[in-house]
Structures are given as C-alpha cells and as structure tokens.
Tab-separated table of C-alpha atoms and ligand atoms in Angstrom:
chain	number	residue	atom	x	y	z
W	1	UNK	CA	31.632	10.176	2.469
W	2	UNK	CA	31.043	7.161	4.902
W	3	UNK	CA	27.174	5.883	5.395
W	4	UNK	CA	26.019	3.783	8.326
W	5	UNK	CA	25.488	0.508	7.812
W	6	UNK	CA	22.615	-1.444	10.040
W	7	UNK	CA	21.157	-4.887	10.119
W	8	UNK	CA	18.602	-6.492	12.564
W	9	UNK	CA	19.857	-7.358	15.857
W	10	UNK	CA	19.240	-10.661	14.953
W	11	UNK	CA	18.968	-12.701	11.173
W	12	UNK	CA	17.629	-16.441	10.586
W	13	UNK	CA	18.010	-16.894	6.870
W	14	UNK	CA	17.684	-20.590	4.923
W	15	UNK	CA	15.804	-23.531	4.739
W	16	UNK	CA	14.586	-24.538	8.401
W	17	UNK	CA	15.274	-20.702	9.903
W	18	UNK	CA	11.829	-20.948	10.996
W	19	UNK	CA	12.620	-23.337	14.035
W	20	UNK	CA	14.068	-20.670	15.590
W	21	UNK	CA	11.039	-18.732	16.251
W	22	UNK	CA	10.257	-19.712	19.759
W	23	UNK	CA	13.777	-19.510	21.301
W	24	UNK	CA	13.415	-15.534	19.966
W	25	UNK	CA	9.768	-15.323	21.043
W	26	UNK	CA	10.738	-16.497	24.613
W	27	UNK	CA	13.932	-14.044	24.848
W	28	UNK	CA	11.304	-10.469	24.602
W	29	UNK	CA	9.527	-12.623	27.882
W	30	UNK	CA	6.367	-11.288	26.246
W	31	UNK	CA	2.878	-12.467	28.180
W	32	UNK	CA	1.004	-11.649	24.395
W	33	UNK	CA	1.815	-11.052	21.466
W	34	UNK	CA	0.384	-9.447	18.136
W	35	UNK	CA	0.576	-11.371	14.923
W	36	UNK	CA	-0.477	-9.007	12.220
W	37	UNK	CA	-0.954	-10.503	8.825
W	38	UNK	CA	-3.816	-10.510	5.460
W	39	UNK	CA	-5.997	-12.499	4.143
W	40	UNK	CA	-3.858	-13.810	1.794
W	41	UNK	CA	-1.585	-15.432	4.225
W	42	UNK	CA	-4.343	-17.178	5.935
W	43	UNK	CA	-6.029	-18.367	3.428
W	44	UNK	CA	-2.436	-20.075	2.512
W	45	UNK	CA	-3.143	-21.673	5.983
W	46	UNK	CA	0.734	-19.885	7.403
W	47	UNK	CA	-0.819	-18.728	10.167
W	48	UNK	CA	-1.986	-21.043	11.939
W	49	UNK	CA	1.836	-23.038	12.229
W	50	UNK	CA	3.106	-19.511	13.590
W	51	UNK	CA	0.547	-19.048	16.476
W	52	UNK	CA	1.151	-22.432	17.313
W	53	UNK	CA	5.010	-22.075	17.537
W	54	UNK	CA	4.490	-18.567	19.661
W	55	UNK	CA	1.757	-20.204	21.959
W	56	UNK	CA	4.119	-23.472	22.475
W	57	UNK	CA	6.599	-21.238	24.694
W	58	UNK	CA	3.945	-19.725	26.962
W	59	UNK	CA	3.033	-16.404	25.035
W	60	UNK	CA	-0.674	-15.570	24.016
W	61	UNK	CA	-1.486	-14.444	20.853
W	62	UNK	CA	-3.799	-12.606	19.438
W	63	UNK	CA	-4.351	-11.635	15.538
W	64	UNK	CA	-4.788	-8.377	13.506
W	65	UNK	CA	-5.279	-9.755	9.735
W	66	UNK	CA	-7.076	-6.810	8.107
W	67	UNK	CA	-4.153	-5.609	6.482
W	68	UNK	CA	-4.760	-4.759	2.941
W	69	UNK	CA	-2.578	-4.730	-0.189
W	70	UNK	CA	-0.762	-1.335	-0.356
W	71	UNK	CA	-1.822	-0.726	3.286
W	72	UNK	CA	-3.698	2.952	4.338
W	73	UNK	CA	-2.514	5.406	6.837
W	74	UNK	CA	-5.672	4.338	8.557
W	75	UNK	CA	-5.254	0.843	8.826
W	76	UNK	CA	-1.524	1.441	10.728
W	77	UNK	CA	-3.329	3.828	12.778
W	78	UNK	CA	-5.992	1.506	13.784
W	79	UNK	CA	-3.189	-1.239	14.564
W	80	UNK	CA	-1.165	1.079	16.380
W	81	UNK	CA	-4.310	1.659	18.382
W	82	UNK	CA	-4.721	-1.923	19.198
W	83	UNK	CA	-1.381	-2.393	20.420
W	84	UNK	CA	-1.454	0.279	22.635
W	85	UNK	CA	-5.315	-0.435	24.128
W	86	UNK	CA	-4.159	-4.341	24.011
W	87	UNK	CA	-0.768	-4.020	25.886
W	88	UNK	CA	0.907	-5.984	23.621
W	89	UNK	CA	4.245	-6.499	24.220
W	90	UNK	CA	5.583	-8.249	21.318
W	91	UNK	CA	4.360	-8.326	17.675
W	92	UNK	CA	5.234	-10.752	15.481
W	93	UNK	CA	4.518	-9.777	11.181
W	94	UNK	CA	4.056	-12.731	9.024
W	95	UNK	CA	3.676	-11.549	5.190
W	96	UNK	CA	5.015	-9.679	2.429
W	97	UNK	CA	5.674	-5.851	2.489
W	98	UNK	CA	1.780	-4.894	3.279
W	99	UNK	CA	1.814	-6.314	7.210
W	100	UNK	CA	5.731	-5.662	8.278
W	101	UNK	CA	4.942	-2.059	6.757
W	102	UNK	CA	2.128	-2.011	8.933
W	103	UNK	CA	4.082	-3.913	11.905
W	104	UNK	CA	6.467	-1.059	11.762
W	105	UNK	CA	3.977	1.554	11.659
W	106	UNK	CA	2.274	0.138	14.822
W	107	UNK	CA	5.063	-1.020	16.452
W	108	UNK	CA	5.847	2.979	16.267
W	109	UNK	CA	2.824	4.361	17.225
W	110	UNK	CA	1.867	2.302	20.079
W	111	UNK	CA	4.739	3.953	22.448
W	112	UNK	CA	4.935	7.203	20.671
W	113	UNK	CA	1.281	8.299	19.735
W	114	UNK	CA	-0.040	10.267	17.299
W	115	UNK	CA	-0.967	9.136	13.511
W	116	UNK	CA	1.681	7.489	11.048
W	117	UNK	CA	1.004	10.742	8.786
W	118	UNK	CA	2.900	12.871	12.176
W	119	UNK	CA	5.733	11.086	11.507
W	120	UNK	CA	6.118	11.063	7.439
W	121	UNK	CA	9.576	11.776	6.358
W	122	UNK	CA	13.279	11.372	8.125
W	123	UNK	CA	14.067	10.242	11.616
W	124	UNK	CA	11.205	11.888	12.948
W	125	UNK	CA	9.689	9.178	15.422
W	126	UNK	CA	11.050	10.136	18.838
W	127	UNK	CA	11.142	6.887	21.264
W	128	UNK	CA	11.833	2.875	19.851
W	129	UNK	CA	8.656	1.241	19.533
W	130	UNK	CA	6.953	-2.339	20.852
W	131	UNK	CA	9.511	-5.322	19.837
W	132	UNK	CA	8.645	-7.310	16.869
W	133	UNK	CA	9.809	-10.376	14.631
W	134	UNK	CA	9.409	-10.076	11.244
W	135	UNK	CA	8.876	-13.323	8.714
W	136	UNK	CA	8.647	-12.401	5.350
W	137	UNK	CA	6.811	-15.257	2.775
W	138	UNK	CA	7.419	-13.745	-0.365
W	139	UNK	CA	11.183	-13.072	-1.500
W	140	UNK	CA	10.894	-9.297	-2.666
W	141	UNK	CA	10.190	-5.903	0.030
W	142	UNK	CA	12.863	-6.468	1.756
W	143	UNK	CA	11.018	-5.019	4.445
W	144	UNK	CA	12.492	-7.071	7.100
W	145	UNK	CA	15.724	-5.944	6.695
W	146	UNK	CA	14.686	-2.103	6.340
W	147	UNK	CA	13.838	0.844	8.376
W	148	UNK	CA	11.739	2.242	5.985
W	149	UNK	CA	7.879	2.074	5.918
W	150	UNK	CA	5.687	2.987	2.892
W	151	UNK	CA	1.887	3.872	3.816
W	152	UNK	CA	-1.096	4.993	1.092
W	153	UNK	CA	-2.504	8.688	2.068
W	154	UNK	CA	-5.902	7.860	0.248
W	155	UNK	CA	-6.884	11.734	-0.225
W	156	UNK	CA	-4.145	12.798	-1.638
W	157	UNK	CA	-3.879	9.508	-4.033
W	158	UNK	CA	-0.262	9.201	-2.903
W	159	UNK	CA	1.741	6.776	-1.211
W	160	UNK	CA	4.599	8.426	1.038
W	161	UNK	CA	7.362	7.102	3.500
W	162	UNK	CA	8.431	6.924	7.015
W	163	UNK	CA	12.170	6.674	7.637
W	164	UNK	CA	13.590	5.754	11.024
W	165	UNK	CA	16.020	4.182	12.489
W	166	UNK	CA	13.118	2.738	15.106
W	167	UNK	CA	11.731	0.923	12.472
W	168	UNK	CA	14.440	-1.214	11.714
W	169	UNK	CA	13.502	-4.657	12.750
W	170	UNK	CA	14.975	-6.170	15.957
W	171	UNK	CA	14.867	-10.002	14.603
W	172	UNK	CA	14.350	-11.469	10.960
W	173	UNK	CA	13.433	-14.894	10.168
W	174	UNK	CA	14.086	-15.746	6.514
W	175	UNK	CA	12.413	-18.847	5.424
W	176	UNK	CA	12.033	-20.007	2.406
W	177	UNK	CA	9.935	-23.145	3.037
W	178	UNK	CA	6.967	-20.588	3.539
W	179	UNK	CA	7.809	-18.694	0.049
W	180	UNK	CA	6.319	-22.194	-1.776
W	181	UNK	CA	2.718	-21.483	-1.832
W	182	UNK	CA	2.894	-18.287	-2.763
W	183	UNK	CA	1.299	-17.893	-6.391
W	184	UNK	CA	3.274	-17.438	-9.555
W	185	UNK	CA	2.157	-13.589	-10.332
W	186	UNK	CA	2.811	-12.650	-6.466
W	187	UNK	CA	6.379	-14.326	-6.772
W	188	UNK	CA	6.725	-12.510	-10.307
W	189	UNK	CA	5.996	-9.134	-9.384
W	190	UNK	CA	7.998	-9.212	-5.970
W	191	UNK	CA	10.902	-11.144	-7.231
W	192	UNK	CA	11.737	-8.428	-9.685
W	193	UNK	CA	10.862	-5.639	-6.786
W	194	UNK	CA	14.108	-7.740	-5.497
W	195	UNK	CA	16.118	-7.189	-8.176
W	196	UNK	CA	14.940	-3.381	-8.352
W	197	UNK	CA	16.589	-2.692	-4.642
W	198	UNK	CA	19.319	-4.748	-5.968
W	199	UNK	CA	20.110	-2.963	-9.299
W	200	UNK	CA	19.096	0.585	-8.262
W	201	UNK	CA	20.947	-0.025	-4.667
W	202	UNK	CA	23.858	-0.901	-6.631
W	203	UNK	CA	23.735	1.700	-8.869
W	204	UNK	CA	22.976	4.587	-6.457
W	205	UNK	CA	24.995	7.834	-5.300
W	206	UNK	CA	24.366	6.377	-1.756
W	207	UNK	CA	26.416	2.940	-2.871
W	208	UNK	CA	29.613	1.982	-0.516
W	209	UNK	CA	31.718	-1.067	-1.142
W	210	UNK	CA	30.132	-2.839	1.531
W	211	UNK	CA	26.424	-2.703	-0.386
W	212	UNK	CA	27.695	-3.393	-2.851
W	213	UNK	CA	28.618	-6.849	-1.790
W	214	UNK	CA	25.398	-7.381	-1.100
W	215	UNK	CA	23.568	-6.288	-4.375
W	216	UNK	CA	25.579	-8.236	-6.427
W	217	UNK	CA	25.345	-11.238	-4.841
W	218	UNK	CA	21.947	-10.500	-4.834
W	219	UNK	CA	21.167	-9.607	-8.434
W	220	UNK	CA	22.981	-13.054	-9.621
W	221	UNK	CA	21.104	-14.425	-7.841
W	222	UNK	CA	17.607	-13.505	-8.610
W	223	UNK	CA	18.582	-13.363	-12.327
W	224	UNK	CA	19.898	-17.626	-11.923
W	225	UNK	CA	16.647	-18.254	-9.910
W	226	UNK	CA	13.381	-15.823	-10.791
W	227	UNK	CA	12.217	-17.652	-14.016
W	228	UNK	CA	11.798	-21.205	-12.151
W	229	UNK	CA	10.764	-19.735	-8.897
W	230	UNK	CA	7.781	-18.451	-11.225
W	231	UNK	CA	7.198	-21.361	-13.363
W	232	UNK	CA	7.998	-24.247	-10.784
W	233	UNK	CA	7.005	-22.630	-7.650
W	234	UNK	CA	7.626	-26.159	-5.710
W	235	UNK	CA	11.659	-25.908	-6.887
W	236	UNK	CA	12.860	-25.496	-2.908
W	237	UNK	CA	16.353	-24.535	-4.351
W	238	UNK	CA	15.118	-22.082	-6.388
W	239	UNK	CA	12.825	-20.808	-3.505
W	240	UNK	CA	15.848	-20.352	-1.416
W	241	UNK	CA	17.697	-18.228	-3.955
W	242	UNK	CA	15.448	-16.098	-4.318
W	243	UNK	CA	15.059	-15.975	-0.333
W	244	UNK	CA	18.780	-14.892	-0.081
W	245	UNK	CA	18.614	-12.657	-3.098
W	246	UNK	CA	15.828	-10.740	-1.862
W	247	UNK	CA	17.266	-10.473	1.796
W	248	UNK	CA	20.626	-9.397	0.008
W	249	UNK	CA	18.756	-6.558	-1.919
W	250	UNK	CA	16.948	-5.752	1.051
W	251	UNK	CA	20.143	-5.076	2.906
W	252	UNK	CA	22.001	-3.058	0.236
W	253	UNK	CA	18.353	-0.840	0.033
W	254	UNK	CA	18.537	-0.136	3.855
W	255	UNK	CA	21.737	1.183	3.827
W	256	UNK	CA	22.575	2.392	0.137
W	257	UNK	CA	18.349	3.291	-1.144
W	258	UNK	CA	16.928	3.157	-4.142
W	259	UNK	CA	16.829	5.220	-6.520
W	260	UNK	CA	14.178	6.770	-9.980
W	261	UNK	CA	12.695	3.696	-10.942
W	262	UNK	CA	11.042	3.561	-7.292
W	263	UNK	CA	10.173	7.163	-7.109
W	264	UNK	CA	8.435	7.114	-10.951
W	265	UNK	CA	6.966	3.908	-9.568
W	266	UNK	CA	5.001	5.116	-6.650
W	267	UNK	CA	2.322	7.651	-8.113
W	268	UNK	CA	1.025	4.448	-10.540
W	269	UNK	CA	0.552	2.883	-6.698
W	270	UNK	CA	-1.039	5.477	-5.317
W	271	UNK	CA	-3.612	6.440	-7.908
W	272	UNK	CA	-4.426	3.542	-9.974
W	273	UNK	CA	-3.386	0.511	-7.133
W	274	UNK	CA	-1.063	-0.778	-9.253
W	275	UNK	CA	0.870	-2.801	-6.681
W	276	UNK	CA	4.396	-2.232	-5.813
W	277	UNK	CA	6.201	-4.920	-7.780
W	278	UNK	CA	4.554	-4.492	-10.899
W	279	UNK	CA	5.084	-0.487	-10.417
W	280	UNK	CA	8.433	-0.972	-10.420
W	281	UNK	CA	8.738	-3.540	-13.187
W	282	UNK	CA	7.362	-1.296	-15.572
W	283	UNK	CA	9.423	1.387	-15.030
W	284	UNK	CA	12.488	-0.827	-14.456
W	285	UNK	CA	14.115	-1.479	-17.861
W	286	UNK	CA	12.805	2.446	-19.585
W	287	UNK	CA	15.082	4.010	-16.256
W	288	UNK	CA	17.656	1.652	-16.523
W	289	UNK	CA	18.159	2.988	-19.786
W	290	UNK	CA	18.006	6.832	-18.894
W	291	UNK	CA	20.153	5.582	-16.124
W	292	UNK	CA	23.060	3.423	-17.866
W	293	UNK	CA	25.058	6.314	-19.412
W	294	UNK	CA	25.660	7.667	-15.639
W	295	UNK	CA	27.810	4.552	-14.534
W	296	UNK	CA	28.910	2.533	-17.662
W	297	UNK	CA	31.289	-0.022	-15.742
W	298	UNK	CA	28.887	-0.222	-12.864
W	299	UNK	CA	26.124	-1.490	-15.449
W	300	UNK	CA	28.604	-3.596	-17.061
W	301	UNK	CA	29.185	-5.274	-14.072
W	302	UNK	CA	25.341	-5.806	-13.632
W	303	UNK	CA	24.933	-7.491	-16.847
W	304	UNK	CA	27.823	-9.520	-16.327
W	305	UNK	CA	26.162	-10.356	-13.112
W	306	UNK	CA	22.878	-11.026	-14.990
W	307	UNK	CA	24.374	-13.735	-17.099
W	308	UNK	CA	24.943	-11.629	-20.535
W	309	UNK	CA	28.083	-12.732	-22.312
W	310	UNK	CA	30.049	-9.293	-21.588
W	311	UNK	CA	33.336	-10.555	-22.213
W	312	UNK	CA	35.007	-8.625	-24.955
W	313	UNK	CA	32.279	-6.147	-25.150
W	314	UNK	CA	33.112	-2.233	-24.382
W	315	UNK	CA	31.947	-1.625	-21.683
W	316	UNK	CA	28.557	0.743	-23.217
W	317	UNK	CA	28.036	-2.424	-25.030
W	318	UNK	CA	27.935	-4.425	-21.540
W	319	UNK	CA	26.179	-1.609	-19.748
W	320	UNK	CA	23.147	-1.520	-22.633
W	321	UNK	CA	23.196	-5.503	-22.018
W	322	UNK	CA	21.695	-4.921	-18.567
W	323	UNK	CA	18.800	-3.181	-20.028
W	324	UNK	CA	18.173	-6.183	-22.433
W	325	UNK	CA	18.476	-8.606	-19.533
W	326	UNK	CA	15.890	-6.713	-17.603
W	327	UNK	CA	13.537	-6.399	-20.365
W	328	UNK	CA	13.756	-10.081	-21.436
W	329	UNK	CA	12.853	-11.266	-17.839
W	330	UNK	CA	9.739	-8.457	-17.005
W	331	UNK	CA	8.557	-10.252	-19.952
W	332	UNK	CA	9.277	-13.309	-19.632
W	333	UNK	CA	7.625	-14.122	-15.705
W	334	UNK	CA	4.849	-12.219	-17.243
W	335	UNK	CA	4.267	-8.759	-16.145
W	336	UNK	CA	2.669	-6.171	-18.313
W	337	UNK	CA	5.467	-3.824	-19.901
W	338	UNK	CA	3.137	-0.631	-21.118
W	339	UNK	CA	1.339	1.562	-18.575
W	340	UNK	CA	-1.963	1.512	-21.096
W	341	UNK	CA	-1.798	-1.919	-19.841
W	342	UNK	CA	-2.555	-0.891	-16.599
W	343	UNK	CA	-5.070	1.539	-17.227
W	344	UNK	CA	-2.753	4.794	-17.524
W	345	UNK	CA	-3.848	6.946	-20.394
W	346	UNK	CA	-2.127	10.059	-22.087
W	347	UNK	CA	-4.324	12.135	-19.975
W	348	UNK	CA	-2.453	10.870	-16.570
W	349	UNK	CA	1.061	11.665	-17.589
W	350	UNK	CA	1.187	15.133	-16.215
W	351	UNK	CA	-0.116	13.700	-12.677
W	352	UNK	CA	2.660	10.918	-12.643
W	353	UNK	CA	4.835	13.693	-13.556
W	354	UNK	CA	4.148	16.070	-10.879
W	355	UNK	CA	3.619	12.959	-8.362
W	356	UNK	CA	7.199	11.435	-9.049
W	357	UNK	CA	8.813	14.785	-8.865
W	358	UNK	CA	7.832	14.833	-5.225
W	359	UNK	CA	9.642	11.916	-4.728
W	360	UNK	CA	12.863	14.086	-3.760
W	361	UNK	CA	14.150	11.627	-1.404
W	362	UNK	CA	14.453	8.619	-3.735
W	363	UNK	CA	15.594	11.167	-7.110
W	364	UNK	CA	18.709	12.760	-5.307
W	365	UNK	CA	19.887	9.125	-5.146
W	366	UNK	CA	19.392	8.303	-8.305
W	367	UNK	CA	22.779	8.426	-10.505
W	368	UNK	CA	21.744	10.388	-13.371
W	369	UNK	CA	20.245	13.505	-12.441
W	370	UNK	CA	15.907	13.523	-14.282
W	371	UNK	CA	14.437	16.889	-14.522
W	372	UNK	CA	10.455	17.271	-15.105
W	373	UNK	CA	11.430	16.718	-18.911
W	374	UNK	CA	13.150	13.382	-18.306
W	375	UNK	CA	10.248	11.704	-16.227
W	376	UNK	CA	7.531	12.989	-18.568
W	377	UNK	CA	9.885	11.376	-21.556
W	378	UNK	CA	9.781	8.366	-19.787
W	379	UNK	CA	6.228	7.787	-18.881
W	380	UNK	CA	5.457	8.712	-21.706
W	381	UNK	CA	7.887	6.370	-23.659
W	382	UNK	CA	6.267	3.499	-21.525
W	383	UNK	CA	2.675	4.163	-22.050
E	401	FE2	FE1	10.574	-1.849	-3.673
C-alpha cells in the first residue's frame, strides 16, 4: 500500500536559517501578524529578535503569549478567537510543541469556526486556515513539520488529537542557534520525544522506504548528539544535530505516525501533567521491548544505528540491543524511569489502561498488536 508523503511548502533548516524570516514574512504581504508564544520563550528574551525581524519588512505584530505547557482546548479556542476578531493575516509560532499546537489550532479556527473539540479526529476541518510560519526552539515535537495537533480536554482528563491536512505548516524555519538557551531538562525530555517519532516512525505498520530515510538518519543522529546537547547546552554542533534529527523524526512521524509508546504515553499527560517528553520516555524502552519481537531486523538496524556493536550478533541479539541503548540514555540525560516517580500509584493503572486503549489511532500503527492485557502488563511493569 502507498502513503502520501507531505512536507511544508517551504523548509529553512541549519545554523543561520533564521535570516530568512523576513523574505517569507514579506511573500504572505500580511499588514499584521500574530506571534503566539509562552512565557518560557520570553523570558529566554527570543521574542523580542523575532518581532523585530517581522516589523523590519513593514508587517505589525501583535503577541498572544499565554500559551501554557500541554495547551487546553480553551486556550486554542480563545486564540482562534483573536485571530478572527483581530484580522490577522499571518501568524507566526515561535516555541516548542505547546504554541505551534496552538498556532495550528487557531490558524484553523479563525476561517472555519467553531471550537477545536468540533474538529477532534481525521480530516475533519473543512477550509485551509490563516497562513503561518512556524520556528521551533527546542529540537523534539516535530510539530513544524506535522499536521497533527494535540490539545488537553481538561474534563475528561484526556489529551486528544486533531489530524488534517490544513494543519500542515506552510513554512518551517529550523534554527538551531535559538535551541542554545533552552535548559538541560527541557532539551532532555524533548530530545528523546525526537528519538520516539524516530524509533516508533521507523518501526511502524505505516513505514515506507522513503520514512524510513528519514528516521534513521534521524535516530543516529540524536543517539551521536543528545548526551552533550544536555550536558553542554552551548556545543552549537551538537545543537544542530539534534536540530536535524528532530526535524528528520518529525518528517518520518507526519507521514509514517507513531505508534504504542505515544498512545500509553498520553493518559500520564492528561491526568497527572506529566509533560509530553517525559511521557514518552518512560514508556519508551518497557514498549520497545513488547515491541522488538514484531520486527527483529528492523530493531537490529536501530541499534546498529544507535551505536551498539551489532556486528556478528543474531539479529534478536541486535534487536534486544536497541532496548539497552534506549534505557542507558533515558537514564543517563536524567529522566525518571518508574511511573511512582511521577506520582502514578497502583491505584491509577486501570485508568491508564482504559485511557491508552482509546488511543485507537496511534495502537493500529503500532507493529505488535497490545490487547488490554499487554498495556496493563506494561504500566504496571513500569510503575
Ligand atoms: Fe511526541
């Protein structure tokens, strides 16, 4: 079976891709513009060098920071609101996952109406939304490269995603010069979200030769560059791998998806606000190994790919050395590896359960088929 494969219009990636903003800015002809953002990204001071760059070639801007961490159907709804009441006619999201998620969302919503929660599921936004640039500054969602948008439904405790092919960015800007302040635990925890899309990209029923390209790349990558990206957050070369690797991942996610590790991932997000990277680093290594048995020369090949000395191995020796290799580096950029950790007790397991279950869309990609049995085993394994 043949997949589609789809990129931005438009991709600036490496050191200096950043100089290109205004040329891009100038081509929508937009009179104002949106910059959403956080907190976080302000307080790094990154703002301020954007709005400059956007107001140099004639376009107002105004800003929308209130973007939190694991951003709330509300909060895209009350962006989408502004850029519809504001006549905004090009947004620009500067950030990690949290305000291109929420760029999307508004982006979306601004032309089509309605709430994010109308539109939860599959191709089902009708009309292409308001134009937008996305700059990522940490190397890890992927978002920029995706048209998928993941929004927390606060009653329900649950996070849940919007698929379209109107969400897919129309220009990416991939700098890595504005990945240097970010902190060693943000880096940690999105750097092995990277390697997630990459592995479980690579790995997936969805998988085509040409995403596989990309993850590979990608996950030697990340493996050669996470640990001093972490612990020397200054190193610009190791910055810059990680920029690539996570853009890499990011395009073999769009077009190939993820797979269990995400979906048993999400319910720890959505009821205890354990954020997205370190969701998915604790359940990366205990489905990895529920996983390896599915594909033994693919997860071979991702060990080899990780560094491990597979030559001469079988290849279930060189597939269990990808679990290893994961495990060693969770630990070693220090993320917790036990859900207790994180405040999950016995008593939530059934909840996670039932949650991850739900997660149909991300399961049926997974290579090894996990029945209610197989998740509970391995939250249960973890805690
Ligand atoms: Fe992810």
């Amino acid at each position: 079976m043949a997949y589609p494969f789809r990129l931005p219009e438009v991709v600036y990636l490496g050191r200096g891709a950043l100089a290109n903003l205004g040329q891009e800015v100038k081509r929508f002809a937009a009179s104002r513009a949106l910059l959403i953002t956080d907190a976080g990204v302000q307080a790094a001071g990154l703002d301020k060098k954007i709005i400059g760059m956007i107001e140099e070639v004639g376009t107002k801007v105004d800003v929308f920071a209130e973007v939190e961490a694991e951003p709330s159907t509300e909060t895209v709804d009350r962006a989408g609101r502004l850029v519809r009441e504001g006549g905004y006619q090009l947004l620009v999201a500067l950030g990690g996952g949290s305000p291109m998620d929420v760029t999307k969302g508004a982006s979306v919503l601004a032309v089509n109406g309605g709430s994010i929660k109308d539109y939860v599921g599959i191709e089902l936004i009708p009309q292409k939304g308001v134009p937008a640039i996305f700059i990522p500054t940490t190397a890890g969602t992927g978002s920029e490269v995706t048209q998928n948008a993941i929004f927390a439904f606060k009653e329900e405790q649950v996070k849940k995603g919007v698929v379209s092919r109107h969400l897919l960015p129309r220009v990416a800007i991939v700098d890595p010069e504005l990945t240097l302040s970010c902190p060693p635990r943000l880096t940690a925890a999105t750097g092995v979200d990277a390697l997630v899309h990459a592995v479980e990209s690579y790995t997936a029923l969805k998988a085509t030769p040409q995403t596989d390209i990309y993850a590979l790349e990608a996950i030697r990558l990340i493996s050669a560059s996470l640990r001093t990206a972490v612990f020397n957050g200054s190193d610009l070369e190791a910055r810059e791998k990680m920029a690539l690797g996570s853009f890499f991942a990011g395009v073999s996610l769009a077009n190939a998806g993820v797979g269990a590790v995400h979906a048993l991932a999400y319910p720890l997000g959505g009821k205890f606000h354990v954020s997205h990277g370190v969701s998915n680093a604790l359940l990366f290594a205990p489905v990895l190994e529920f996983n390896c048995l599915s594909n033994l020369a693919k997860f071979a090949r991702v060990a080899g790919a990780m560094g491990e000395p597979v030559a001469g191995k079988s290849c279930r020796e060189a597939a269990m050395l990808a679990v290893k290799a994961v495990r060693e580096l969770v630990e070693d950029v220090g993320i917790p590896t036990r859900l207790r950790d994180v405040g999950v007790s016995e008593d939530d397991i059934e909840f996670l359960t039932l949650s991850a279950e739900k997660q149909t869309r991300l399961l049926s990609n997974n290579p090894r088929a996990m029945t209610r049995k197989d998740i509970e085993r391995i939250y249960s394994s973890t805690l």
